[in-house]
GROMACS .gro file of C-alpha atoms in nm:
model
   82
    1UNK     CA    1   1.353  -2.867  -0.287
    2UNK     CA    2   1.687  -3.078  -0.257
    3UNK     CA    3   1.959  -3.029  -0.503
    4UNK     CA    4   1.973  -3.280  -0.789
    5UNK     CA    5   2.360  -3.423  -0.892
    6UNK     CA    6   2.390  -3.683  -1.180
    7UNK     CA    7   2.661  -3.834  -1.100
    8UNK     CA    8   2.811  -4.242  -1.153
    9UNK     CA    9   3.038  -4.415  -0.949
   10UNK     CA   10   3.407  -4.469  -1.122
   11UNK     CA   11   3.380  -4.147  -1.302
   12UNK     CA   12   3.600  -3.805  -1.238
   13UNK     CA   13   3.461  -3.478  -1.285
   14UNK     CA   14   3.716  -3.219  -1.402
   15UNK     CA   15   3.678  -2.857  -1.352
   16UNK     CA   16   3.882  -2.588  -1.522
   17UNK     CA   17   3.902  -2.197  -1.437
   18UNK     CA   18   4.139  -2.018  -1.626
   19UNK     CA   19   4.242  -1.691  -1.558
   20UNK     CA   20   4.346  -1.476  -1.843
   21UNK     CA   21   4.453  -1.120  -1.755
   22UNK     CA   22   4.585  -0.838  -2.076
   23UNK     CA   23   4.842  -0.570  -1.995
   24UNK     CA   24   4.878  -0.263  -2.179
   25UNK     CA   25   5.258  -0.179  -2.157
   26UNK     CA   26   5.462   0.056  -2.287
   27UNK     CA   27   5.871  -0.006  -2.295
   28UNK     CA   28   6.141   0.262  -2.403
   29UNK     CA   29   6.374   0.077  -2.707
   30UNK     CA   30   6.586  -0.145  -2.565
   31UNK     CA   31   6.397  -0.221  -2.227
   32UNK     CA   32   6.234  -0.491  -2.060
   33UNK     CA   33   5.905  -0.527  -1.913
   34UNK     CA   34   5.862  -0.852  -1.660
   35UNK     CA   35   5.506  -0.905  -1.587
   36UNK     CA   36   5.489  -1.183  -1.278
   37UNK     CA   37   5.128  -1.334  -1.198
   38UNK     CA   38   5.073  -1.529  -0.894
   39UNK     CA   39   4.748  -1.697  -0.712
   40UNK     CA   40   4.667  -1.838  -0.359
   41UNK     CA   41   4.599  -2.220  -0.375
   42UNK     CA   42   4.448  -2.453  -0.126
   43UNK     CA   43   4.343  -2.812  -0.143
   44UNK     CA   44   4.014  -2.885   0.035
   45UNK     CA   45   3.920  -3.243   0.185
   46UNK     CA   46   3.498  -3.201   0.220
   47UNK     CA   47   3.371  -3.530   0.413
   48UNK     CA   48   2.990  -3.620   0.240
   49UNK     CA   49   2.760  -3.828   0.351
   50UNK     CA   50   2.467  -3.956   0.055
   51UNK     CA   51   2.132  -4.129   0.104
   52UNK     CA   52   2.007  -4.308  -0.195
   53UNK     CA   53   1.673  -4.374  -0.169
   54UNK     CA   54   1.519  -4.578  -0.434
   55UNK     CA   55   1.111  -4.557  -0.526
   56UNK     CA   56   1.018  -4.872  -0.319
   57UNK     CA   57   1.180  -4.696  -0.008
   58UNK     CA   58   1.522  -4.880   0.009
   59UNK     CA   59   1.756  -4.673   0.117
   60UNK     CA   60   2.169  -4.706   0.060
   61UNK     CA   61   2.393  -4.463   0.284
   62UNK     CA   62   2.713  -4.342   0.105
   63UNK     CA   63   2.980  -4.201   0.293
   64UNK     CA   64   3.320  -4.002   0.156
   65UNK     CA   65   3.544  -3.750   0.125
   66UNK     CA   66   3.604  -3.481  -0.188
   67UNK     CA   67   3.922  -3.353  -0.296
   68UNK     CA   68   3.946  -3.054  -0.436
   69UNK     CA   69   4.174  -2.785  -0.563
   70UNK     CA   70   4.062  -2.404  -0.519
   71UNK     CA   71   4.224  -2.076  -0.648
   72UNK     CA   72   4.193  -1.727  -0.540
   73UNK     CA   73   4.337  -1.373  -0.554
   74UNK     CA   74   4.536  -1.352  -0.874
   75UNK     CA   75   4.780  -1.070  -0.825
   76UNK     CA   76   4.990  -0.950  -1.125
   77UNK     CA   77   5.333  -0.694  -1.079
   78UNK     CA   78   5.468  -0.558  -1.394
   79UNK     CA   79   5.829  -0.433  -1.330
   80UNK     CA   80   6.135  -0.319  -1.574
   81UNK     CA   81   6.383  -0.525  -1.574
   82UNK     CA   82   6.762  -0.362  -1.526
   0.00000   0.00000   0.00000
């Protein structure tokens, strides 16, 4: 089975992930709670190579390179703030 990708040329593709994260804090009157979230990031650079193949048997070789943007390990410190 190959994988099937509908795809036209000219055209983005945009992919979101948000992260959402809830906090249940409690602060003393008159204090300050500073909640800092960070993430790792890394671009990738993926080189591709496509054969089209239409249903006569012609066949078109497409080569390339995707960029891409990935996210990992969300880490979240809650602190009071002096």
């Amino acid at each position: 089975m190959s994988p099937r990708l509908d795809w036209k040329f000219g055209q983005a593709n945009d992919y979101t992930r948000p992260y959402h994260a809830s906090f249940q804090v409690k602060a003393g009157r008159h204090e300050t709670i500073r909640i800092s979230s960070t993430a790792s990031r890394g671009e990738l650079q993926v080189p591709y190579t496509v054969i089209l193949r239409s249903k006569s048997n012609v066949e078109v070789e497409t080569k390339g390179t995707w960029y891409g943007l990935v996210t990992w390990n969300p880490h979240h410190t809650l602190s009071v703030v002096e």
